[in-house]
mmCIF file of C-alpha atoms in Angstrom:
data_model
loop_
_atom_site.group_PDB
_atom_site.id
_atom_site.type_symbol
_atom_site.label_atom_id
_atom_site.label_comp_id
_atom_site.label_asym_id
_atom_site.label_seq_id
_atom_site.Cartn_x
_atom_site.Cartn_y
_atom_site.Cartn_z
ATOM 1 C CA MET A 242 -0.932 -58.070 14.802
ATOM 2 C CA THR A 243 -2.621 -55.184 16.629
ATOM 3 C CA LEU A 244 0.374 -52.923 16.011
ATOM 4 C CA ALA A 245 0.527 -53.852 12.331
ATOM 5 C CA SER A 246 -3.166 -53.258 11.700
ATOM 6 C CA SER A 247 -3.236 -49.961 13.619
ATOM 7 C CA GLY A 248 -0.187 -48.880 11.615
ATOM 8 C CA GLY A 249 -1.958 -49.901 8.436
ATOM 9 C CA ALA A 250 -5.072 -47.947 9.403
ATOM 10 C CA ARG A 251 -3.181 -44.772 10.254
ATOM 11 C CA ARG A 252 -1.321 -44.358 7.009
ATOM 12 C CA PRO A 253 -4.204 -43.747 4.614
ATOM 13 C CA ARG A 254 -5.882 -41.417 7.112
ATOM 14 C CA GLN A 255 -2.750 -39.294 7.424
ATOM 15 C CA ARG A 256 -2.452 -39.083 3.670
ATOM 16 C CA ARG A 257 -6.124 -38.143 3.302
ATOM 17 C CA SER A 258 -5.724 -35.462 5.993
ATOM 18 C CA ALA A 259 -2.707 -33.922 4.305
ATOM 19 C CA ILE A 260 -4.646 -33.583 1.054
ATOM 20 C CA THR A 261 -7.664 -32.115 2.772
ATOM 21 C CA ARG A 262 -5.640 -29.604 4.765
ATOM 22 C CA ASP A 263 -4.221 -28.250 1.540
ATOM 23 C CA ARG A 264 -7.652 -28.239 -0.126
ATOM 24 C CA VAL A 265 -9.145 -26.332 2.819
ATOM 25 C CA ALA A 266 -6.358 -23.736 2.546
ATOM 26 C CA GLN A 267 -6.979 -23.435 -1.197
ATOM 27 C CA VAL A 268 -10.732 -22.929 -0.743
ATOM 28 C CA ALA A 269 -10.073 -20.338 1.987
ATOM 29 C CA LEU A 270 -7.612 -18.533 -0.305
ATOM 30 C CA GLY A 271 -10.355 -18.307 -2.935
ATOM 31 C CA LEU A 272 -12.707 -16.740 -0.378
ATOM 32 C CA PHE A 273 -10.065 -14.291 0.871
ATOM 33 C CA ASN A 274 -9.335 -13.203 -2.705
ATOM 34 C CA ALA A 275 -13.025 -12.779 -3.549
ATOM 35 C CA GLN A 276 -14.251 -11.051 -0.377
ATOM 36 C CA GLY A 277 -11.136 -9.737 1.393
ATOM 37 C CA TYR A 278 -9.576 -11.435 4.418
ATOM 38 C CA THR A 279 -11.474 -9.645 7.205
ATOM 39 C CA PRO A 280 -15.088 -10.623 6.400
ATOM 40 C CA VAL A 281 -14.362 -14.353 5.861
ATOM 41 C CA THR A 282 -15.309 -16.353 8.970
ATOM 42 C CA THR A 283 -14.213 -19.860 9.948
ATOM 43 C CA ASN A 284 -17.835 -20.951 9.383
ATOM 44 C CA ALA A 285 -17.803 -19.580 5.855
ATOM 45 C CA ILE A 286 -14.629 -21.554 5.119
ATOM 46 C CA ALA A 287 -16.198 -24.790 6.415
ATOM 47 C CA GLU A 288 -19.338 -24.162 4.375
ATOM 48 C CA ALA A 289 -17.385 -23.464 1.180
ATOM 49 C CA CYS A 290 -15.465 -26.724 1.762
ATOM 50 C CA GLY A 291 -18.743 -28.614 2.251
ATOM 51 C CA ILE A 292 -17.619 -29.874 5.669
ATOM 52 C CA SER A 293 -18.775 -29.268 9.243
ATOM 53 C CA THR A 294 -17.053 -26.733 11.502
ATOM 54 C CA GLY A 295 -15.921 -29.720 13.595
ATOM 55 C CA SER A 296 -14.192 -31.280 10.583
ATOM 56 C CA LEU A 297 -12.567 -27.960 9.741
ATOM 57 C CA TYR A 298 -11.216 -27.714 13.299
ATOM 58 C CA TYR A 299 -9.419 -30.990 12.715
ATOM 59 C CA HIS A 300 -7.261 -29.162 10.145
ATOM 60 C CA PHE A 301 -7.204 -25.533 11.276
ATOM 61 C CA ARG A 302 -8.289 -24.223 14.668
ATOM 62 C CA HIS A 303 -8.863 -20.641 13.460
ATOM 63 C CA ARG A 304 -8.886 -18.573 10.318
ATOM 64 C CA GLU A 305 -5.488 -17.294 11.582
ATOM 65 C CA ASP A 306 -4.058 -20.815 11.239
ATOM 66 C CA VAL A 307 -5.133 -20.880 7.587
ATOM 67 C CA LEU A 308 -3.449 -17.514 7.062
ATOM 68 C CA TRP A 309 -0.271 -18.808 8.695
ATOM 69 C CA TYR A 310 -0.299 -21.915 6.499
ATOM 70 C CA LEU A 311 -0.711 -19.775 3.356
ATOM 71 C CA PHE A 312 1.939 -17.313 4.524
ATOM 72 C CA GLN A 313 4.483 -20.068 5.006
ATOM 73 C CA ARG A 314 3.857 -21.327 1.480
ATOM 74 C CA VAL A 315 4.401 -17.822 0.062
ATOM 75 C CA GLU A 316 7.481 -17.223 2.193
ATOM 76 C CA ALA A 317 9.160 -20.387 0.902
ATOM 77 C CA ARG A 318 8.488 -19.378 -2.713
ATOM 78 C CA VAL A 319 9.682 -15.801 -2.255
ATOM 79 C CA ARG A 320 12.858 -16.811 -0.412
ATOM 80 C CA GLY A 321 13.482 -19.264 -3.235
ATOM 81 C CA LEU A 322 13.431 -16.384 -5.739
ATOM 82 C CA PHE A 323 15.615 -13.866 -3.958
ATOM 83 C CA ILE A 324 17.717 -15.661 -1.374
ATOM 84 C CA ASP A 325 18.342 -19.148 -2.726
ATOM 85 C CA SER A 326 17.737 -18.137 -6.327
ATOM 86 C CA PRO A 327 17.829 -21.012 -8.849
ATOM 87 C CA PHE A 328 18.334 -18.616 -11.787
ATOM 88 C CA LYS A 329 21.604 -18.564 -13.693
ATOM 89 C CA ASP A 330 20.840 -15.190 -15.325
ATOM 90 C CA THR A 331 22.354 -11.882 -14.275
ATOM 91 C CA GLY A 332 21.453 -8.205 -14.618
ATOM 92 C CA LEU A 333 18.181 -7.257 -16.241
ATOM 93 C CA ALA A 334 17.411 -10.844 -17.311
ATOM 94 C CA LEU A 335 17.656 -12.042 -13.685
ATOM 95 C CA LEU A 336 15.492 -9.176 -12.439
ATOM 96 C CA ARG A 337 12.879 -9.903 -15.118
ATOM 97 C CA ARG A 338 12.626 -13.571 -14.100
ATOM 98 C CA GLN A 339 12.334 -12.663 -10.430
ATOM 99 C CA LEU A 340 9.654 -10.026 -11.018
ATOM 100 C CA VAL A 341 7.581 -12.207 -13.350
ATOM 101 C CA ALA A 342 7.513 -14.863 -10.614
ATOM 102 C CA VAL A 343 6.619 -12.222 -7.999
ATOM 103 C CA ALA A 344 3.722 -10.978 -10.155
ATOM 104 C CA GLU A 345 2.363 -14.558 -10.258
ATOM 105 C CA ILE A 346 2.538 -14.857 -6.470
ATOM 106 C CA LEU A 347 0.931 -11.426 -5.981
ATOM 107 C CA THR A 348 -1.946 -12.460 -8.248
ATOM 108 C CA GLU A 349 -2.426 -15.803 -6.532
ATOM 109 C CA TYR A 350 -2.497 -14.199 -3.043
ATOM 110 C CA ARG A 351 -4.071 -10.918 -4.124
ATOM 111 C CA PHE A 352 -6.062 -10.478 -0.889
ATOM 112 C CA PHE A 353 -2.928 -9.792 1.126
ATOM 113 C CA PHE A 354 -1.399 -6.420 0.211
ATOM 114 C CA PRO A 355 -4.584 -4.336 -0.094
ATOM 115 C CA ASP A 356 -5.321 -5.292 3.545
ATOM 116 C CA GLN A 357 -1.714 -5.580 4.712
ATOM 117 C CA THR A 358 -2.030 -3.159 7.638
ATOM 118 C CA ALA A 359 -5.326 -4.585 8.927
ATOM 119 C CA ILE A 360 -4.047 -8.174 8.695
ATOM 120 C CA LEU A 361 -0.688 -7.500 10.349
ATOM 121 C CA ARG A 362 -2.228 -5.405 13.127
ATOM 122 C CA ARG A 363 -4.293 -8.370 14.277
ATOM 123 C CA ASP A 364 -1.849 -11.214 13.792
ATOM 124 C CA GLU A 365 1.493 -10.970 15.593
ATOM 125 C CA ARG A 366 2.832 -14.245 14.227
ATOM 126 C CA VAL A 367 2.272 -13.258 10.596
ATOM 127 C CA ALA A 368 3.396 -9.665 11.333
ATOM 128 C CA ALA A 369 6.770 -10.859 12.655
ATOM 129 C CA ALA A 370 7.269 -13.288 9.757
ATOM 130 C CA PHE A 371 6.190 -10.651 7.209
ATOM 131 C CA LEU A 372 8.656 -8.106 8.601
ATOM 132 C CA GLY A 373 11.461 -10.674 8.444
ATOM 133 C CA LEU A 374 10.602 -11.571 4.859
ATOM 134 C CA GLN A 375 10.281 -7.930 3.756
ATOM 135 C CA THR A 376 13.652 -7.087 5.364
ATOM 136 C CA ASP A 377 15.359 -10.066 3.735
ATOM 137 C CA VAL A 378 13.905 -9.491 0.261
ATOM 138 C CA VAL A 379 14.683 -5.759 0.281
ATOM 139 C CA GLY A 380 18.163 -6.624 1.599
ATOM 140 C CA ALA A 381 18.709 -9.205 -1.153
ATOM 141 C CA MET A 382 17.552 -6.724 -3.809
ATOM 142 C CA ARG A 383 19.797 -4.047 -2.296
ATOM 143 C CA GLY A 384 22.756 -6.442 -2.580
ATOM 144 C CA GLN A 385 21.883 -7.276 -6.183
ATOM 145 C CA LEU A 386 21.515 -3.599 -7.114
ATOM 146 C CA ALA A 387 24.648 -2.539 -5.219
ATOM 147 C CA GLY A 388 26.629 -4.981 -7.340
ATOM 148 C CA TRP A 389 25.288 -3.286 -10.482
ATOM 149 C CA LEU A 390 25.621 0.365 -9.506
ATOM 150 C CA ARG A 391 28.910 1.788 -10.701
ATOM 151 C CA PRO A 392 30.718 5.041 -9.907
ATOM 152 C CA ALA A 393 29.820 6.115 -13.463
ATOM 153 C CA HIS A 394 26.153 6.181 -12.446
ATOM 154 C CA GLN A 395 26.913 8.596 -9.630
ATOM 155 C CA GLY A 396 28.747 11.005 -11.919
ATOM 156 C CA ASP A 397 26.121 10.893 -14.700
ATOM 157 C CA ARG A 398 23.195 11.949 -12.596
ATOM 158 C CA LEU A 399 21.989 15.005 -10.814
ATOM 159 C CA VAL A 400 20.419 12.685 -8.242
ATOM 160 C CA PRO A 401 22.745 9.777 -7.410
ATOM 161 C CA PRO A 402 20.972 6.431 -7.025
ATOM 162 C CA ASP A 403 21.282 4.481 -3.794
ATOM 163 C CA ALA A 404 20.807 0.708 -3.698
ATOM 164 C CA GLU A 405 18.715 0.699 -0.495
ATOM 165 C CA GLY A 406 16.309 3.312 -1.871
ATOM 166 C CA LEU A 407 15.967 1.583 -5.248
ATOM 167 C CA ALA A 408 15.278 -1.755 -3.510
ATOM 168 C CA ARG A 409 12.559 -0.188 -1.314
ATOM 169 C CA ALA A 410 10.973 1.547 -4.295
ATOM 170 C CA LEU A 411 10.910 -1.735 -6.195
ATOM 171 C CA TRP A 412 9.276 -3.530 -3.254
ATOM 172 C CA LEU A 413 6.676 -0.788 -2.812
ATOM 173 C CA MET A 414 5.622 -0.498 -6.425
ATOM 174 C CA MET A 415 5.427 -4.276 -6.956
ATOM 175 C CA THR A 416 3.548 -5.104 -3.733
ATOM 176 C CA ASN A 417 1.078 -2.225 -4.158
ATOM 177 C CA TRP A 418 0.316 -2.733 -7.837
ATOM 178 C CA VAL A 419 -2.606 -5.011 -6.900
ATOM 179 C CA THR A 420 -3.981 -2.363 -4.511
ATOM 180 C CA TYR A 421 -3.858 0.132 -7.372
ATOM 181 C CA LEU A 422 -5.820 -2.144 -9.751
ATOM 182 C CA HIS A 423 -8.213 -2.917 -6.904
ATOM 183 C CA SER A 424 -8.843 0.771 -6.130
ATOM 184 C CA ARG A 425 -9.774 1.356 -9.774
ATOM 185 C CA GLY A 426 -12.159 -1.592 -9.827
ATOM 186 C CA GLU A 427 -9.957 -3.321 -12.448
ATOM 187 C CA SER A 428 -9.790 -7.087 -12.448
ATOM 188 C CA VAL A 429 -6.729 -8.478 -10.704
ATOM 189 C CA GLU A 430 -5.527 -11.102 -13.169
ATOM 190 C CA THR A 431 -2.041 -12.346 -13.968
ATOM 191 C CA ALA A 432 -1.743 -10.184 -17.099
ATOM 192 C CA ALA A 433 -2.773 -7.006 -15.255
ATOM 193 C CA VAL A 434 -0.418 -7.631 -12.322
ATOM 194 C CA ALA A 435 2.387 -8.544 -14.717
ATOM 195 C CA GLY A 436 1.993 -4.989 -16.080
ATOM 196 C CA ALA A 437 4.130 -3.921 -13.125
ATOM 197 C CA VAL A 438 7.153 -5.816 -14.480
ATOM 198 C CA PRO A 439 8.074 -3.667 -17.533
ATOM 199 C CA VAL A 440 7.534 -0.538 -15.438
ATOM 200 C CA ALA A 441 9.949 -1.769 -12.755
ATOM 201 C CA LEU A 442 12.447 -2.808 -15.428
ATOM 202 C CA ALA A 443 12.222 0.559 -17.218
ATOM 203 C CA LEU A 444 12.919 2.351 -13.916
ATOM 204 C CA LEU A 445 15.974 0.242 -13.151
ATOM 205 C CA ASP A 446 17.229 -0.278 -16.721
ATOM 206 C CA PRO A 447 19.482 2.820 -16.654
ATOM 207 C CA TYR A 448 21.274 1.386 -13.600
ATOM 208 C CA ILE A 449 21.658 -2.237 -14.645
ATOM 209 C CA PRO A 450 24.275 -3.705 -16.987
ATOM 210 C CA LEU A 451 22.942 -5.786 -19.870
ATOM 211 C CA MET B 1162 -33.866 46.174 17.283
ATOM 212 C CA THR B 1163 -34.599 42.462 17.546
ATOM 213 C CA LEU B 1164 -33.117 41.823 14.108
ATOM 214 C CA ALA B 1165 -30.019 43.865 14.873
ATOM 215 C CA SER B 1166 -29.347 42.175 18.186
ATOM 216 C CA SER B 1167 -30.004 38.673 16.828
ATOM 217 C CA GLY B 1168 -27.660 39.507 13.941
ATOM 218 C CA GLY B 1169 -25.106 40.781 16.413
ATOM 219 C CA ALA B 1170 -25.420 37.635 18.492
ATOM 220 C CA ARG B 1171 -25.070 35.277 15.518
ATOM 221 C CA ARG B 1172 -21.849 36.658 14.124
ATOM 222 C CA PRO B 1173 -19.497 35.838 17.001
ATOM 223 C CA ARG B 1174 -21.098 32.426 17.404
ATOM 224 C CA GLN B 1175 -20.588 31.619 13.734
ATOM 225 C CA ARG B 1176 -16.974 32.675 13.970
ATOM 226 C CA ARG B 1177 -16.471 30.618 17.129
ATOM 227 C CA SER B 1178 -18.126 27.617 15.435
ATOM 228 C CA ALA B 1179 -15.896 27.862 12.383
ATOM 229 C CA ILE B 1180 -12.820 27.816 14.589
ATOM 230 C CA THR B 1181 -14.116 24.928 16.632
ATOM 231 C CA ARG B 1182 -15.036 22.815 13.607
ATOM 232 C CA ASP B 1183 -11.490 23.093 12.390
ATOM 233 C CA ARG B 1184 -10.096 22.379 15.863
ATOM 234 C CA VAL B 1185 -12.280 19.271 16.173
ATOM 235 C CA ALA B 1186 -10.983 18.029 12.815
ATOM 236 C CA GLN B 1187 -7.415 18.704 13.935
ATOM 237 C CA VAL B 1188 -7.871 16.801 17.216
ATOM 238 C CA ALA B 1189 -9.503 13.900 15.337
ATOM 239 C CA LEU B 1190 -6.606 13.864 12.868
ATOM 240 C CA GLY B 1191 -4.203 13.515 15.802
ATOM 241 C CA LEU B 1192 -6.201 10.526 17.087
ATOM 242 C CA PHE B 1193 -6.372 8.890 13.649
ATOM 243 C CA ASN B 1194 -2.609 9.288 13.232
ATOM 244 C CA ALA B 1195 -1.872 7.887 16.702
ATOM 245 C CA GLN B 1196 -4.320 4.958 16.765
ATOM 246 C CA GLY B 1197 -5.347 4.339 13.152
ATOM 247 C CA TYR B 1198 -8.678 5.449 11.696
ATOM 248 C CA THR B 1199 -10.775 2.352 12.448
ATOM 249 C CA PRO B 1200 -10.564 2.205 16.273
ATOM 250 C CA VAL B 1201 -11.303 5.928 16.834
ATOM 251 C CA THR B 1202 -14.965 6.418 17.822
ATOM 252 C CA THR B 1203 -17.029 9.607 17.716
ATOM 253 C CA ASN B 1204 -17.082 9.483 21.539
ATOM 254 C CA ALA B 1205 -13.289 9.355 21.675
ATOM 255 C CA ILE B 1206 -13.103 12.439 19.438
ATOM 256 C CA ALA B 1207 -15.536 14.382 21.705
ATOM 257 C CA GLU B 1208 -13.579 13.339 24.786
ATOM 258 C CA ALA B 1209 -10.231 14.370 23.281
ATOM 259 C CA CYS B 1210 -11.796 17.752 22.410
ATOM 260 C CA GLY B 1211 -13.087 18.136 25.974
ATOM 261 C CA ILE B 1212 -16.666 18.593 24.748
ATOM 262 C CA SER B 1213 -19.873 16.565 25.024
ATOM 263 C CA THR B 1214 -21.018 14.237 22.251
ATOM 264 C CA GLY B 1215 -23.944 16.636 21.763
ATOM 265 C CA SER B 1216 -21.565 19.548 21.137
ATOM 266 C CA LEU B 1217 -19.537 17.432 18.739
ATOM 267 C CA TYR B 1218 -22.700 16.588 16.771
ATOM 268 C CA TYR B 1219 -23.192 20.314 16.218
ATOM 269 C CA HIS B 1220 -20.024 20.216 14.082
ATOM 270 C CA PHE B 1221 -19.838 16.673 12.698
ATOM 271 C CA ARG B 1222 -22.614 14.101 12.735
ATOM 272 C CA HIS B 1223 -20.293 11.089 12.378
ATOM 273 C CA ARG B 1224 -16.632 10.203 12.261
ATOM 274 C CA GLU B 1225 -17.197 9.866 8.484
ATOM 275 C CA ASP B 1226 -18.011 13.578 8.292
ATOM 276 C CA VAL B 1227 -14.672 14.383 9.941
ATOM 277 C CA LEU B 1228 -12.925 12.161 7.395
ATOM 278 C CA TRP B 1229 -14.723 13.900 4.553
ATOM 279 C CA TYR B 1230 -13.741 17.324 5.915
ATOM 280 C CA LEU B 1231 -10.081 16.227 6.167
ATOM 281 C CA PHE B 1232 -10.171 14.627 2.727
ATOM 282 C CA GLN B 1233 -11.445 17.807 1.106
ATOM 283 C CA ARG B 1234 -8.599 19.783 2.693
ATOM 284 C CA VAL B 1235 -6.051 17.303 1.328
ATOM 285 C CA GLU B 1236 -7.669 17.172 -2.092
ATOM 286 C CA ALA B 1237 -7.454 20.958 -2.472
ATOM 287 C CA ARG B 1238 -3.753 20.942 -1.554
ATOM 288 C CA VAL B 1239 -2.883 18.046 -3.850
ATOM 289 C CA ARG B 1240 -4.782 19.479 -6.819
ATOM 290 C CA GLY B 1241 -2.948 22.737 -6.156
ATOM 291 C CA LEU B 1242 0.372 20.946 -6.576
ATOM 292 C CA PHE B 1243 -0.299 18.934 -9.702
ATOM 293 C CA ILE B 1244 -3.210 20.439 -11.568
ATOM 294 C CA ASP B 1245 -3.129 24.172 -10.848
ATOM 295 C CA SER B 1246 0.564 24.177 -9.969
ATOM 296 C CA PRO B 1247 1.917 27.522 -8.746
ATOM 297 C CA PHE B 1248 5.525 26.497 -9.460
ATOM 298 C CA LYS B 1249 7.524 28.168 -12.218
ATOM 299 C CA ASP B 1250 10.181 25.401 -12.253
ATOM 300 C CA THR B 1251 10.424 22.689 -14.880
ATOM 301 C CA GLY B 1252 11.983 19.208 -15.111
ATOM 302 C CA LEU B 1253 13.635 17.738 -12.057
ATOM 303 C CA ALA B 1254 13.349 20.980 -10.043
ATOM 304 C CA LEU B 1255 9.566 21.007 -10.517
ATOM 305 C CA LEU B 1256 9.276 17.337 -9.600
ATOM 306 C CA ARG B 1257 11.389 17.887 -6.474
ATOM 307 C CA ARG B 1258 9.146 20.751 -5.269
ATOM 308 C CA GLN B 1259 6.005 18.709 -5.903
ATOM 309 C CA LEU B 1260 7.315 15.618 -4.113
ATOM 310 C CA VAL B 1261 8.629 17.549 -1.088
ATOM 311 C CA ALA B 1262 5.148 19.031 -0.683
ATOM 312 C CA VAL B 1263 3.570 15.579 -1.119
ATOM 313 C CA ALA B 1264 5.858 14.135 1.591
ATOM 314 C CA GLU B 1265 4.637 16.857 3.986
ATOM 315 C CA ILE B 1266 0.994 16.028 3.260
ATOM 316 C CA LEU B 1267 1.640 12.278 3.617
ATOM 317 C CA THR B 1268 3.242 12.886 7.020
ATOM 318 C CA GLU B 1269 0.458 15.155 8.202
ATOM 319 C CA TYR B 1270 -2.268 12.641 7.191
ATOM 320 C CA ARG B 1271 -0.198 9.510 7.830
ATOM 321 C CA PHE B 1272 -3.192 7.454 9.021
ATOM 322 C CA PHE B 1273 -4.659 7.300 5.524
ATOM 323 C CA PHE B 1274 -2.545 5.132 3.219
ATOM 324 C CA PRO B 1275 -1.714 2.271 5.601
ATOM 325 C CA ASP B 1276 -5.493 1.752 5.977
ATOM 326 C CA GLN B 1277 -6.478 2.891 2.494
ATOM 327 C CA THR B 1278 -8.402 -0.257 1.545
ATOM 328 C CA ALA B 1279 -10.285 -0.543 4.851
ATOM 329 C CA ILE B 1280 -11.239 3.165 4.800
ATOM 330 C CA LEU B 1281 -12.372 3.228 1.173
ATOM 331 C CA ARG B 1282 -14.330 -0.018 1.500
ATOM 332 C CA ARG B 1283 -16.556 1.531 4.159
ATOM 333 C CA ASP B 1284 -16.957 5.051 2.818
ATOM 334 C CA GLU B 1285 -18.367 5.433 -0.692
ATOM 335 C CA ARG B 1286 -18.167 9.221 -0.702
ATOM 336 C CA VAL B 1287 -14.443 9.279 0.134
ATOM 337 C CA ALA B 1288 -13.829 6.253 -2.161
ATOM 338 C CA ALA B 1289 -15.286 8.080 -5.170
ATOM 339 C CA ALA B 1290 -13.389 11.282 -4.399
ATOM 340 C CA PHE B 1291 -10.154 9.358 -3.779
ATOM 341 C CA LEU B 1292 -10.434 7.539 -7.093
ATOM 342 C CA GLY B 1293 -11.014 10.842 -8.902
ATOM 343 C CA LEU B 1294 -8.018 12.439 -7.222
ATOM 344 C CA GLN B 1295 -5.751 9.433 -7.862
ATOM 345 C CA THR B 1296 -6.769 9.367 -11.541
ATOM 346 C CA ASP B 1297 -6.183 13.106 -11.951
ATOM 347 C CA VAL B 1298 -2.807 13.154 -10.176
ATOM 348 C CA VAL B 1299 -1.494 10.110 -12.055
ATOM 349 C CA GLY B 1300 -2.847 11.688 -15.263
ATOM 350 C CA ALA B 1301 -1.130 15.015 -14.527
ATOM 351 C CA MET B 1302 2.166 13.234 -13.759
ATOM 352 C CA ARG B 1303 1.804 11.182 -16.936
ATOM 353 C CA GLY B 1304 1.393 14.421 -18.907
ATOM 354 C CA GLN B 1305 4.438 15.961 -17.234
ATOM 355 C CA LEU B 1306 6.558 12.844 -17.856
ATOM 356 C CA ALA B 1307 5.334 12.419 -21.445
ATOM 357 C CA GLY B 1308 6.575 15.936 -22.175
ATOM 358 C CA TRP B 1309 10.032 14.934 -20.929
ATOM 359 C CA LEU B 1310 10.409 11.518 -22.536
ATOM 360 C CA ARG B 1311 12.189 11.753 -25.862
ATOM 361 C CA PRO B 1312 12.670 9.259 -28.686
ATOM 362 C CA ALA B 1313 16.329 9.074 -27.586
ATOM 363 C CA HIS B 1314 15.204 7.454 -24.346
ATOM 364 C CA GLN B 1315 13.451 4.706 -26.273
ATOM 365 C CA GLY B 1316 16.549 3.899 -28.341
ATOM 366 C CA ASP B 1317 18.941 3.943 -25.391
ATOM 367 C CA ARG B 1318 17.180 1.358 -23.331
ATOM 368 C CA LEU B 1319 16.494 -2.317 -23.422
ATOM 369 C CA VAL B 1320 13.185 -1.597 -21.677
ATOM 370 C CA PRO B 1321 11.535 1.524 -23.106
ATOM 371 C CA PRO B 1322 9.930 3.754 -20.485
ATOM 372 C CA ASP B 1323 6.242 4.607 -20.724
ATOM 373 C CA ALA B 1324 4.818 7.741 -19.126
ATOM 374 C CA GLU B 1325 1.706 6.029 -17.710
ATOM 375 C CA GLY B 1326 3.773 3.317 -16.018
ATOM 376 C CA LEU B 1327 6.319 5.764 -14.597
ATOM 377 C CA ALA B 1328 3.489 7.949 -13.218
ATOM 378 C CA ARG B 1329 1.821 4.944 -11.526
ATOM 379 C CA ALA B 1330 5.130 3.767 -10.074
ATOM 380 C CA LEU B 1331 5.760 7.250 -8.682
ATOM 381 C CA TRP B 1332 2.291 7.351 -7.096
ATOM 382 C CA LEU B 1333 2.688 3.887 -5.581
ATOM 383 C CA MET B 1334 6.110 4.368 -4.063
ATOM 384 C CA MET B 1335 5.280 7.807 -2.631
ATOM 385 C CA THR B 1336 1.883 6.910 -1.164
ATOM 386 C CA ASN B 1337 3.137 3.631 0.339
ATOM 387 C CA TRP B 1338 6.363 4.939 1.828
ATOM 388 C CA VAL B 1339 4.534 5.654 5.104
ATOM 389 C CA THR B 1340 3.139 2.104 5.179
ATOM 390 C CA TYR B 1341 6.688 0.809 4.773
ATOM 391 C CA LEU B 1342 8.015 2.878 7.719
ATOM 392 C CA HIS B 1343 4.948 1.857 9.709
ATOM 393 C CA SER B 1344 5.476 -1.872 9.034
ATOM 394 C CA ARG B 1345 9.034 -1.593 10.347
ATOM 395 C CA GLY B 1346 7.936 0.206 13.502
ATOM 396 C CA GLU B 1347 9.904 3.315 12.411
ATOM 397 C CA SER B 1348 8.605 6.713 13.412
ATOM 398 C CA VAL B 1349 6.658 8.463 10.676
ATOM 399 C CA GLU B 1350 8.130 11.965 10.781
ATOM 400 C CA THR B 1351 8.624 14.519 8.036
ATOM 401 C CA ALA B 1352 12.332 13.674 7.629
ATOM 402 C CA ALA B 1353 11.644 9.928 7.307
ATOM 403 C CA VAL B 1354 8.820 10.404 4.787
ATOM 404 C CA ALA B 1355 10.909 12.927 2.848
ATOM 405 C CA GLY B 1356 13.398 10.061 2.364
ATOM 406 C CA ALA B 1357 11.109 8.945 -0.477
ATOM 407 C CA VAL B 1358 11.892 12.094 -2.488
ATOM 408 C CA PRO B 1359 15.543 11.460 -3.488
ATOM 409 C CA VAL B 1360 14.641 7.846 -4.323
ATOM 410 C CA ALA B 1361 11.833 8.961 -6.649
ATOM 411 C CA LEU B 1362 14.105 11.571 -8.214
ATOM 412 C CA ALA B 1363 16.932 9.048 -8.752
ATOM 413 C CA LEU B 1364 14.503 6.695 -10.503
ATOM 414 C CA LEU B 1365 13.225 9.402 -12.847
ATOM 415 C CA ASP B 1366 16.446 11.393 -13.256
ATOM 416 C CA PRO B 1367 17.585 9.400 -16.325
ATOM 417 C CA TYR B 1368 14.344 10.342 -18.090
ATOM 418 C CA ILE B 1369 14.068 14.010 -17.152
ATOM 419 C CA PRO B 1370 15.909 16.927 -18.764
ATOM 420 C CA LEU B 1371 17.847 19.203 -16.375
#
């Protein structure tokens, strides 16, 4: 009787907590995107959620825990695109799908790359995970590109392409596109960030089979 | 007599001051590169120069004045490369010369781009000048690339290249190459930064006449 009723009481609370934890993270993400990560305090997150600091602590002990929660969500999505890719396409069509999805993620988490160095300098856990993700995504892109580069490409060109370099360049121009818009005071919306996709495709088009 | 001797006394001091102002900026640059811009205080700069804070104030009132001095030096060099270019080359040879020189500047001032957002957020004077320089360099590159792109390039490709996009991509991958090395804990030396040059050239090679 006691066991059954305590079990019955715990279930709804756990479900409610799970929803609230995600809502807190979403509200915090909105603040990070609007103000930048650094100036947003734990108190400001609680206030924006309309809850007390004590209630917030039930879900996240620090702002860093919110960042970690958000980072893990992004990591799962990005690994899904490049490492366990669900796409059946190949060549330029595959790259287009991947980059369109990346542009969406970059827009949704647009606070991150403009402050990449400052964030990673202060957070060893996210820094280590970020480095692992960056290495794996660039490695996956390098593998994809290496499969497309043919000896013909080497002969054609004054400057022979190299899969590692092309993969790095792709990573750098995609991840810093938001910083570029930001520096010009342009609004960072999906359409503007997606502007990076045709540019990346035009750069790689000469090296990719149809 | 008084005028002559005061004039005689001022000259050497002015010359000594000019040398010292430049030396202070050089020592500060070394600190910024080693520790990042944000943590370096005015006191730390004076100490590294082996002078008192009072003596430092004679040359630069704040750390921000040192940054401004350094920025103006960089701006003059970069404008010299892209806007009043001394090079007689054209096509890929011109681009190679420009990018090799850019890689040297990026190495020498390697503190800047990893902390670009944090630096520009706090310093309106440098932010305005940076935006002007970025706009002018991307504009100059766009002009150079537009002169090279031919209708044939449009027909050849599934994804037609666009000079504005290619110029932005070039800016982003060059300026963020240091951040990439930095994030991987690799040493930021001239040879490593110059690794960006063949990658940029390989990306643009298909669009540039020999």
